[in-house]
Coordinates of C-alpha atoms and ligand atoms in Angstrom, one line a residue:
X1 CA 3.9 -40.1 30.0
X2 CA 7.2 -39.5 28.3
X3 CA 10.3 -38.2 31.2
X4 CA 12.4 -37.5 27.9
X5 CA 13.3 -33.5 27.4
X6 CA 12.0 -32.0 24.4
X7 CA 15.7 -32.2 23.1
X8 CA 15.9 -35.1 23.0
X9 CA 15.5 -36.9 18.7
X10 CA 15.9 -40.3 17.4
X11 CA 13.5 -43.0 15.9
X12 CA 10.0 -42.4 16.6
X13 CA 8.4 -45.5 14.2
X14 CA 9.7 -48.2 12.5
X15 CA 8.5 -50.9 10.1
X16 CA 9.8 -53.2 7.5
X17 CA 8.2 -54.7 4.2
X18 CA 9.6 -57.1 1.9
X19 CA 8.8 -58.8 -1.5
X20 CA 6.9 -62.2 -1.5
X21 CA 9.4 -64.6 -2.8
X22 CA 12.5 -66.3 -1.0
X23 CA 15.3 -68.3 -1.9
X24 CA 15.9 -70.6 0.2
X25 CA 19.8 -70.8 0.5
X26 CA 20.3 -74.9 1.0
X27 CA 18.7 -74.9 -2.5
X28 CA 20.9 -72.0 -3.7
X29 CA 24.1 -74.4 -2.5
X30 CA 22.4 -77.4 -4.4
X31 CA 22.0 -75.7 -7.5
X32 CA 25.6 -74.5 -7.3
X33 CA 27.5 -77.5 -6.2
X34 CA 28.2 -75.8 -2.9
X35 CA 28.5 -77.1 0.6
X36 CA 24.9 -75.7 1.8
X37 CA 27.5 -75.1 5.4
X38 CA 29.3 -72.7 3.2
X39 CA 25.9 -70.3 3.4
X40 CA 24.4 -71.5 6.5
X41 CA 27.2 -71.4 9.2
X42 CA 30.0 -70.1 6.6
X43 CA 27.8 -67.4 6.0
X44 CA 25.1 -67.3 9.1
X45 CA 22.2 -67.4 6.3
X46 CA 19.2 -69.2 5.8
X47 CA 16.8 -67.5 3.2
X48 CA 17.4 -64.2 1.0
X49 CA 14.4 -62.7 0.4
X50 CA 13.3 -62.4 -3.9
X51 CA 11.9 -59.5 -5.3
X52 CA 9.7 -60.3 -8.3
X53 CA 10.0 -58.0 -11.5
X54 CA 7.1 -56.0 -9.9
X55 CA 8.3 -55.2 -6.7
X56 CA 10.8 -52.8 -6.9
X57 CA 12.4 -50.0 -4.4
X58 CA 9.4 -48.0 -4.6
X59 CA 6.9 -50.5 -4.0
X60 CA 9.0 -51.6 -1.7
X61 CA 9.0 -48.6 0.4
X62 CA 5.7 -47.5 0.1
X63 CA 4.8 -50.7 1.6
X64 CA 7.0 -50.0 4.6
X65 CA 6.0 -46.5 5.0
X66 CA 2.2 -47.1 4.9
X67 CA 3.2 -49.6 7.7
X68 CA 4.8 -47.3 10.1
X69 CA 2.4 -44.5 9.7
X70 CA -0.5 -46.6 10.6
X71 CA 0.6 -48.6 13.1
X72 CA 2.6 -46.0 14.7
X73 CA -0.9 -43.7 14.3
X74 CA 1.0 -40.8 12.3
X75 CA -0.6 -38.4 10.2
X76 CA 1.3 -38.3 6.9
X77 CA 0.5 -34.3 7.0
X78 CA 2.9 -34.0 9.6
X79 CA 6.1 -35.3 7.7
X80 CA 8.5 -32.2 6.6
X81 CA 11.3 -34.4 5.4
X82 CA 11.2 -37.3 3.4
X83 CA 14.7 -39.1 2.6
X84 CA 14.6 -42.7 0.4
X85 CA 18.0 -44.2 0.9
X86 CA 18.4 -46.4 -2.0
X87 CA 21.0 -47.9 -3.9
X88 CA 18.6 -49.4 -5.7
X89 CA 17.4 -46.2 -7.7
X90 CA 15.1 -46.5 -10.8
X91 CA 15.8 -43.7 -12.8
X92 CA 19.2 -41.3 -13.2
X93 CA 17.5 -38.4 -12.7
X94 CA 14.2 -38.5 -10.4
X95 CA 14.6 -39.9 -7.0
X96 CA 12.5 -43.0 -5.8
X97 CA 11.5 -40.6 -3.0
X98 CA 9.0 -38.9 -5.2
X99 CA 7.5 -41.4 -6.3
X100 CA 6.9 -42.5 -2.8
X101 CA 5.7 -38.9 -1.5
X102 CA 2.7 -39.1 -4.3
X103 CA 1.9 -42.5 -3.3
X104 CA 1.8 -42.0 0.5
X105 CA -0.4 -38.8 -0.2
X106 CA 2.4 -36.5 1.7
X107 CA 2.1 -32.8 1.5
X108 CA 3.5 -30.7 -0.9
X109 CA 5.0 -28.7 2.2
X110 CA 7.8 -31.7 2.1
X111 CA 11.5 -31.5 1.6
X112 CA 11.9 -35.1 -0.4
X113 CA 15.1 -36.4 -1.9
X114 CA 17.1 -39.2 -2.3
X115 CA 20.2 -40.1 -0.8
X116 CA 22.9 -42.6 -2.4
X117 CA 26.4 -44.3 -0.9
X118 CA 25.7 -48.1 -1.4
X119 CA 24.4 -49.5 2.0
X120 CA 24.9 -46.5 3.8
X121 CA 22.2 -44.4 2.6
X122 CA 19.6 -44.3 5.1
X123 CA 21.8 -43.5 8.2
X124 CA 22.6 -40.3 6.2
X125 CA 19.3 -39.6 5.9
X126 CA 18.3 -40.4 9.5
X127 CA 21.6 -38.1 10.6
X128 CA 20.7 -35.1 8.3
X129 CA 16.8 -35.0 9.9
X130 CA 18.0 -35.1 13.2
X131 CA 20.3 -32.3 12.4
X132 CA 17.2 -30.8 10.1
X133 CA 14.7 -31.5 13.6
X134 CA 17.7 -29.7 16.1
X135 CA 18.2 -26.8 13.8
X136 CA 14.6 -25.9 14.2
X137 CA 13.8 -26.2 10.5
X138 CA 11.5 -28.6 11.3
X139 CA 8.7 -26.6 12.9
X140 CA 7.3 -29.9 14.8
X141 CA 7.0 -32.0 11.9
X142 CA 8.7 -35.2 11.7
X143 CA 11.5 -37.1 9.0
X144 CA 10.3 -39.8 7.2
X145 CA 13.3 -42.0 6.5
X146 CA 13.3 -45.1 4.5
X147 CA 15.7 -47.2 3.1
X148 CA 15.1 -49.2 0.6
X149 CA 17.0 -51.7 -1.8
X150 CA 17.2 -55.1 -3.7
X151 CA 21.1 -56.3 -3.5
X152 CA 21.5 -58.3 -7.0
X153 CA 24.9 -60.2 -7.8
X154 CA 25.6 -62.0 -10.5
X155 CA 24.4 -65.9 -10.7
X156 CA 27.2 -68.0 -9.5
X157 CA 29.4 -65.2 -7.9
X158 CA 30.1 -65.7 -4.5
X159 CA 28.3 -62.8 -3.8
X160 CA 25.1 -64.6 -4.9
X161 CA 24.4 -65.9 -1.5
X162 CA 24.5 -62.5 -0.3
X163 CA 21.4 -61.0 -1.6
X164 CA 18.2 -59.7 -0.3
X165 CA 15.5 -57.3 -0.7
X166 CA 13.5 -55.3 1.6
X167 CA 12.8 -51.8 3.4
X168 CA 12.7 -50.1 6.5
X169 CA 10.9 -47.4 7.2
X170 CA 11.9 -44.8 10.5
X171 CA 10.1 -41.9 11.0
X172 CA 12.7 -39.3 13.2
X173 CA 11.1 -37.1 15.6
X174 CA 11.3 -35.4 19.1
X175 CA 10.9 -37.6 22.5
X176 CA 10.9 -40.7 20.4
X177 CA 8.7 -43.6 21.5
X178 CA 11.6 -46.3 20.1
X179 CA 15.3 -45.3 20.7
X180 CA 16.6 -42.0 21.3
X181 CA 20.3 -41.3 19.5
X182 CA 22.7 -39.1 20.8
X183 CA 24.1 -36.4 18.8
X184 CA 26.9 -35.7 21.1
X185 CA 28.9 -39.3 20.1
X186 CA 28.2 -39.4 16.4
X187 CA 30.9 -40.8 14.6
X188 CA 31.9 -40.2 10.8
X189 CA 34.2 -41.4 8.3
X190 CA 34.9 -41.4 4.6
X191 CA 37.7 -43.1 2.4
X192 CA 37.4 -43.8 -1.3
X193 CA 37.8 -47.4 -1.9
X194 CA 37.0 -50.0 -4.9
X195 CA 35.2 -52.3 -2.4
X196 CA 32.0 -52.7 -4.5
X197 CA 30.3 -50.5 -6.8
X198 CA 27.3 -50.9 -9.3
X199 CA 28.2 -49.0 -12.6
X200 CA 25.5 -47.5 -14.4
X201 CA 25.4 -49.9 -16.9
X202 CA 24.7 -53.0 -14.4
X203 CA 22.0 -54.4 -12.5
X204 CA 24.1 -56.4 -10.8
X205 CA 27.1 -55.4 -8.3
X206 CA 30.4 -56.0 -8.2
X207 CA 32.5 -56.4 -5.7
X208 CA 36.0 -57.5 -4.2
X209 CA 34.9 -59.7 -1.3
X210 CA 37.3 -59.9 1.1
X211 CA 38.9 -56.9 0.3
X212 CA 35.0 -55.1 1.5
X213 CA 35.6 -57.1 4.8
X214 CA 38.8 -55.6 5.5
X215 CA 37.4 -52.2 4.4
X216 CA 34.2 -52.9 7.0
X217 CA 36.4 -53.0 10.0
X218 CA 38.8 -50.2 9.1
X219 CA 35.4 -47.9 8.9
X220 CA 34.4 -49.6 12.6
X221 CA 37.7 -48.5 13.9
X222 CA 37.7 -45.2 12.2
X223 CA 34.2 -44.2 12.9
X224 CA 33.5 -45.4 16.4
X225 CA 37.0 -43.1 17.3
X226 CA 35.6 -40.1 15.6
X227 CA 32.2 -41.0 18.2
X228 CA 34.1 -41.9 21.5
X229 CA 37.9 -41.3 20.9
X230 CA 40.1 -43.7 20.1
X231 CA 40.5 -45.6 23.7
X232 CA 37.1 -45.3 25.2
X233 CA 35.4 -48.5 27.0
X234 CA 32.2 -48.8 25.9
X235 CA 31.1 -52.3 25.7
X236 CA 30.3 -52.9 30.1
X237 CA 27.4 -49.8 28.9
X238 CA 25.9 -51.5 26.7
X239 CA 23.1 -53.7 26.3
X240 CA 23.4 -54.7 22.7
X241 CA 25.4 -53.6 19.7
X242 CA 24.4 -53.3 16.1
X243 CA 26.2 -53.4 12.5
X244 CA 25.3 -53.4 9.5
X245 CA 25.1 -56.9 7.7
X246 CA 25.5 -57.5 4.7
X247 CA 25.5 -61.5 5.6
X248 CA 24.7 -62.4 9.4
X249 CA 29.0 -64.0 9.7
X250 CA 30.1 -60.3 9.2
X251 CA 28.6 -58.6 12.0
X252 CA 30.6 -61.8 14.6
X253 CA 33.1 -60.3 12.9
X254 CA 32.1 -57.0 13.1
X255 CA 31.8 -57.7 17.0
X256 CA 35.3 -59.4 17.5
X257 CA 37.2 -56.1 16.0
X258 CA 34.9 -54.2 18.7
X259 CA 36.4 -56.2 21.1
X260 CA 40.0 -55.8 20.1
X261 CA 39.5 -52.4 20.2
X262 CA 38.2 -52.3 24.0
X263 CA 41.2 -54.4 25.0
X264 CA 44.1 -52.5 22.7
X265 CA 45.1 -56.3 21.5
X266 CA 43.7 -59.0 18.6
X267 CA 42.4 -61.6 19.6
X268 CA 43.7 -64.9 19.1
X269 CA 40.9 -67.4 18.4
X270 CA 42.8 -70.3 18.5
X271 CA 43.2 -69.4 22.2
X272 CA 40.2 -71.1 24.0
X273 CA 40.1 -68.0 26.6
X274 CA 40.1 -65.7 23.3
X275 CA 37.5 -67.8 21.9
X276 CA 35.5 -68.2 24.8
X277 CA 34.9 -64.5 25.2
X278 CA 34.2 -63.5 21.7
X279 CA 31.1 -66.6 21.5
X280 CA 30.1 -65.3 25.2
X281 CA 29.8 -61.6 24.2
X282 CA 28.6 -62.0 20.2
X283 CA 26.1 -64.3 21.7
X284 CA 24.5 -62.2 24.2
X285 CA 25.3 -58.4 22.4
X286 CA 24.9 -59.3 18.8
X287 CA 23.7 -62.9 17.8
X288 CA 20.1 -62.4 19.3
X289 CA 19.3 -59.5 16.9
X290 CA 20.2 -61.2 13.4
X291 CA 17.1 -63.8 13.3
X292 CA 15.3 -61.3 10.9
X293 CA 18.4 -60.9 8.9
X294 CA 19.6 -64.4 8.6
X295 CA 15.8 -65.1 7.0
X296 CA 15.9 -61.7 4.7
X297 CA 19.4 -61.9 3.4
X298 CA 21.4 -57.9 2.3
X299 CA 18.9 -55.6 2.3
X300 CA 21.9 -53.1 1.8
X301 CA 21.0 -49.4 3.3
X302 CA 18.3 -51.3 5.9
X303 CA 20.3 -53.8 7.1
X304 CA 21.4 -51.9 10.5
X305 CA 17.8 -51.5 11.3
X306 CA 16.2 -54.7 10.5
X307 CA 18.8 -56.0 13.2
X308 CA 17.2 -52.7 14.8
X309 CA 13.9 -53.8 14.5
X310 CA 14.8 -57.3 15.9
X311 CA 16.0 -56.1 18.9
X312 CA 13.4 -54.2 19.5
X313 CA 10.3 -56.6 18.5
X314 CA 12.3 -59.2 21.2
X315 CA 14.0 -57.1 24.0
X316 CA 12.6 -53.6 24.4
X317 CA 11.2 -54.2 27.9
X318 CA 14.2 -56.1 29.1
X319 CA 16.4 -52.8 27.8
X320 CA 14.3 -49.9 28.3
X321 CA 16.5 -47.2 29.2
X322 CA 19.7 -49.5 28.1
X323 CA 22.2 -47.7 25.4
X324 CA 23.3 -50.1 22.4
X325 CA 25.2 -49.0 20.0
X326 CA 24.9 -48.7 15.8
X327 CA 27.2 -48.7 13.0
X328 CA 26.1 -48.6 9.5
X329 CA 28.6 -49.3 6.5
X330 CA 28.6 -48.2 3.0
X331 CA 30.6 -49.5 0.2
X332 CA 32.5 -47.0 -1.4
X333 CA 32.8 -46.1 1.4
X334 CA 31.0 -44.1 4.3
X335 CA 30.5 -45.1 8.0
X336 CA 28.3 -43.7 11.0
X337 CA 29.0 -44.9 14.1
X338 CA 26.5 -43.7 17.1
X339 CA 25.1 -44.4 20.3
X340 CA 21.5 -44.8 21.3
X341 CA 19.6 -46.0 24.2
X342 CA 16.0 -47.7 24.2
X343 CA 13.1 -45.5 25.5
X344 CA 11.4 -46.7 28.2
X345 CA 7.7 -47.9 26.5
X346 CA 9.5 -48.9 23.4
X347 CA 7.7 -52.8 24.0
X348 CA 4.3 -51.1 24.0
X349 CA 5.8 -51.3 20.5
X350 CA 7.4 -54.6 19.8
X351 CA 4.3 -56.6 18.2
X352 CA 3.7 -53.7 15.9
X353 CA 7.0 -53.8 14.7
X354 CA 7.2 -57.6 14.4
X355 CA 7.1 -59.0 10.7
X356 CA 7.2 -62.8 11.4
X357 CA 3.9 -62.9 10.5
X358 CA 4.4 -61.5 6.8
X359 CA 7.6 -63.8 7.0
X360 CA 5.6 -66.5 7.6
X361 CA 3.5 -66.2 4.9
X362 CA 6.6 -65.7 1.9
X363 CA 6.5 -68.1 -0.9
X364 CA 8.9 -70.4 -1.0
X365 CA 10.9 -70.2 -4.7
X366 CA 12.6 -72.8 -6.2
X367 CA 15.7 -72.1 -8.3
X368 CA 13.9 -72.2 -11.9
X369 CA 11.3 -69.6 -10.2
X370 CA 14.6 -67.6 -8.7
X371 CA 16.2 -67.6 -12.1
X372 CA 13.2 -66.5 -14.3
X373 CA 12.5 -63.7 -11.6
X374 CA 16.1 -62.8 -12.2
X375 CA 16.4 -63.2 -16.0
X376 CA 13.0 -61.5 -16.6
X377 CA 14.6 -58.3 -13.7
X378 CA 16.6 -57.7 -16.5
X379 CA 14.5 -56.3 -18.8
X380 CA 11.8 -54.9 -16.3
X381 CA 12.6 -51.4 -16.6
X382 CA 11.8 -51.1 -20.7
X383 CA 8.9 -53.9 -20.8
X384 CA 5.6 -52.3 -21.6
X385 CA 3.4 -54.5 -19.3
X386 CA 4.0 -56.7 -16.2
X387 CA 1.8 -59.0 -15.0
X388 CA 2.0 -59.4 -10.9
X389 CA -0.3 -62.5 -11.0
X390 CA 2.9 -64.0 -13.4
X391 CA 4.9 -63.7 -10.4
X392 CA 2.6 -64.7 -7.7
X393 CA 1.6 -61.7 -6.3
X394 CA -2.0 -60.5 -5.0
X395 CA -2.6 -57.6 -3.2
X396 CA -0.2 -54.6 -3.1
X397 CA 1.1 -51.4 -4.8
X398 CA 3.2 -53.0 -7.9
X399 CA 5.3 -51.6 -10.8
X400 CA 3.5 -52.8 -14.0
X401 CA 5.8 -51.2 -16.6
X402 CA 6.9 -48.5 -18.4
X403 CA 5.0 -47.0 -20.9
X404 CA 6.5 -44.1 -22.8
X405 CA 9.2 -43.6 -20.8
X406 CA 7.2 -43.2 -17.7
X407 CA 7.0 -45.9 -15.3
X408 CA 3.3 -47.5 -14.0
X409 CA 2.6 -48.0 -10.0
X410 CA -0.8 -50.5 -10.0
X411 CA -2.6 -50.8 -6.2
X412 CA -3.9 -54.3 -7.1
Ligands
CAA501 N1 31.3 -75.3 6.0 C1 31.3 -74.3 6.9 N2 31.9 -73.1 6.6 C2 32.5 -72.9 5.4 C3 32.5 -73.9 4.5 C4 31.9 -75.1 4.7 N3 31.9 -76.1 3.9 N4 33.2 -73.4 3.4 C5 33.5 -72.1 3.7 N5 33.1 -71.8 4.9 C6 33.3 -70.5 5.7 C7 34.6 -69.9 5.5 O1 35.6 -70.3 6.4 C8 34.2 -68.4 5.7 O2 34.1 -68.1 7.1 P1 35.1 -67.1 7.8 O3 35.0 -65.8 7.1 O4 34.6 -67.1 9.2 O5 36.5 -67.8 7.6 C9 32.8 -68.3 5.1 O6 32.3 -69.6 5.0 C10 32.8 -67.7 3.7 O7 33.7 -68.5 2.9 P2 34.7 -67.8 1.9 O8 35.3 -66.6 2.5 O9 35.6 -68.8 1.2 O10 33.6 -67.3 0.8 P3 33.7 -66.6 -0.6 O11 35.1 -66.2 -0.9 O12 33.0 -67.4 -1.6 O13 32.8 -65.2 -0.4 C11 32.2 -63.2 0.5 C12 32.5 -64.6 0.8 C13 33.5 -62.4 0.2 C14 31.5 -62.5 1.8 C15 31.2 -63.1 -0.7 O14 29.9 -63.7 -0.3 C16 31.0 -61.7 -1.2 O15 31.7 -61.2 -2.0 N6 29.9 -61.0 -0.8 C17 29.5 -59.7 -1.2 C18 30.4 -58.6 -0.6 C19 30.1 -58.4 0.9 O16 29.0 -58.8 1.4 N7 31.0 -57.8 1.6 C20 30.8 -57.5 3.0 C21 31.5 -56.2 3.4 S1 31.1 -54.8 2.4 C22 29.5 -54.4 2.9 O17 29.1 -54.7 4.0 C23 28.6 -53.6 2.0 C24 27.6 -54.5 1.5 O18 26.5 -54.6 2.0 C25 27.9 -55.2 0.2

């Protein structure tokens, strides 16, 4: 039985799917002449997962849809919405969302589009179906959100540690059985800034590292006083908080600006008491919750909710009815910060959210494997035929090609 009212919306079903292939990043820092620390502790990474020429956004997210609707035991004719966050699109004009509707069989009676603002994609889409559920538009169907993205630097940028690929599927509905979000303390803001970008001539990013950090935690400060006001306490209420993480170091960071904020005052880590408080608090609110994303790497727009899912496959019975808090970043840029609070069979849950076992079973790459998948990426979108055995790969939905300007989805 579920106590929550009718009112109440959030995130119903989650899952995530990745590609095959990882990196791992002590071999990355080899290959570069790099202190493997850099990544590891520098960074907080240890693998970034490797998407072959064949698996591509919409592979990607089909995969991650097809999880959540079965495991979650969700009749695809009852999603109304569906929303692919991507920055990761693969074509100017049709959304990757379409694609995905024809290949999960959704009905034609489906609202289906694609949203773009680097990593913050998906958390518009999950914001606009809980305002498209409220508004009454939705007739008792459910939002299928999924985000869904390969983050590609340049070899040998210092972005290159930083990439990733993966996505998250959430399907938004009433009385959620995963983590209900309040619509009351919903947070917004927007700023245009030359953080990182992808022009439409590139398939790799570019962006003005530090400058994105500082950028980050304006956004934090800016958004999470549009939710709360400016001098709210929030941290003693909550369980656990969540950013978005683009590498797992950011979101310590992320977490020691949260901090200054509830205390009006920087902290000054080379203070022991200072430093004391900000391992204490990161390592029971935040640190827990990144073990998915230090072995996955960026995965841009899903990022937030792969440290989501984390939580949840580890500590939903320990924080049933427990509010945490979320903050999703997009480059550009555009923020969300929002409160949500565990429902209370969410661990009836956690081993059907739980992806160690596909984790476990990744092929490991080595760095003349990473580089051919990388050099033959390049050309992916106009070659005629791809082979997924070339890169690996088995069973799956995988793109093949693209054969008169059209491209070809094979279910192998
Ligand atoms: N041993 C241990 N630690 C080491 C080390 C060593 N040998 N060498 C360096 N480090 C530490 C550094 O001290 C630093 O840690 P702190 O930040 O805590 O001081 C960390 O490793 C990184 O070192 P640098 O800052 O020198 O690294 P860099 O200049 O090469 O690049 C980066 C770091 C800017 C994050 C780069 O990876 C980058 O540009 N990434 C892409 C952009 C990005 O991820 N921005 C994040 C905010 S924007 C966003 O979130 C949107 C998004 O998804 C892109």
């Amino acid at each position: 039985m579920n106590a929550r009212p009718e009112s109440s919306v959030g995130i119903d079903a989650a899952a995530f799917a990745g590609p095959r292939g990882c990196l791992d990043l002590a071999d990355l820092a080899a290959a570069r002449g790099i202190d493997p620390a850099k990544f590891l502790q520098g960074l907080g990474q240890r693998r970034m997962a490797i998407a072959s020429p064949c698996e591509d956004t919409v592979s990607l997210a089909v995969a991650a849809a097809d999880r959540a609707l079965s495991a979650f035991d969700i009749d695809p004719g009852d999603i109304g919405t569906l929303i692919v966050g991507t920055e990761t699109g693969v074509d100017h004009s049709k959304p990757v969302a379409v694609y995905v509707h024809e290949l999960l069989g959704l009905s034609e009676r489906c609202r289906t589009f694609e949203t773009k603002h680097a990593c913050y994609g998906a958390m518009a889409g999950l914001t606009a179906s809980m305002d498209w559920i409220a508004s009454g538009r939705a007739r008792g169907r459910k939002a299928l959100v999924i985000a869904s993205d390969i983050a590609r630097y340049g070899l040998g940028t210092p972005g290159e540690p930083t990439q990733g690929a993966g996505a998250v599927a959430l399907v938004i509905d009433r009385r959620p059985r995963l983590l209900t979000i309040d619509p009351s303390r919903i947070g917004d803001f927007t700023r245009q800034v030359m953080d990182f970008w992808r022009p439409l001539y590139s398939k790799v990013a570019f962006a003005d590292g530090h400058y994105s950090i500082r950028c980050y935690l304006d956004a934090l400060t800016a958004a999470r006083a549009d939710a709360v006001g400016p001098g709210a306490e929030l941290l003693d209420d909550l369980a656990a908080c969540l950013y978005h993480v683009p590498f797992v170091k950011m979101a310590k960071k992320a977490h020691q600006r949260h901090l200054e904020i509830e205390r009006g005052a920087p902290l000054d880590l080379e203070r022991d008491a200072d430093r004391h408080l900000l391992a204490e608090d990161h390592g029971r609110r935040v640190a827990p919750w990144l073990e998915l994303n230090a072995e996955i790497g960026n995965i841009y727009t899903g990022s937030l909710f792969l440290a989501l899912i984390d939580l949840l496959r580890q500590a939903a019975d320990r924080f049933a009815g427990r509010s945490i808090s979320l903050f999703s970043y997009g480059s550009g840029c555009g923020a969300t910060f929002c409160l949500g609070e565990v429902a209370e069979a969410a661990s009836d849950w956690s081993s059907a959210l739980d992806p160690a076992d596909d984790l476990a079973r990744r092929r490991m790459l080595d760095i003349t494997d990473y580089e051919r998948f990388v050099r033959d990426g390049e050309s992916a979108d106009t070659a005629e035929s791809l082979d997924p055995a070339a890169y690996g790969l088995g069973e799956g939905l995988f793109y093949v090609g693209t054969v008169d300007h059209q491209r070809r989805y094979v279910r192998g």
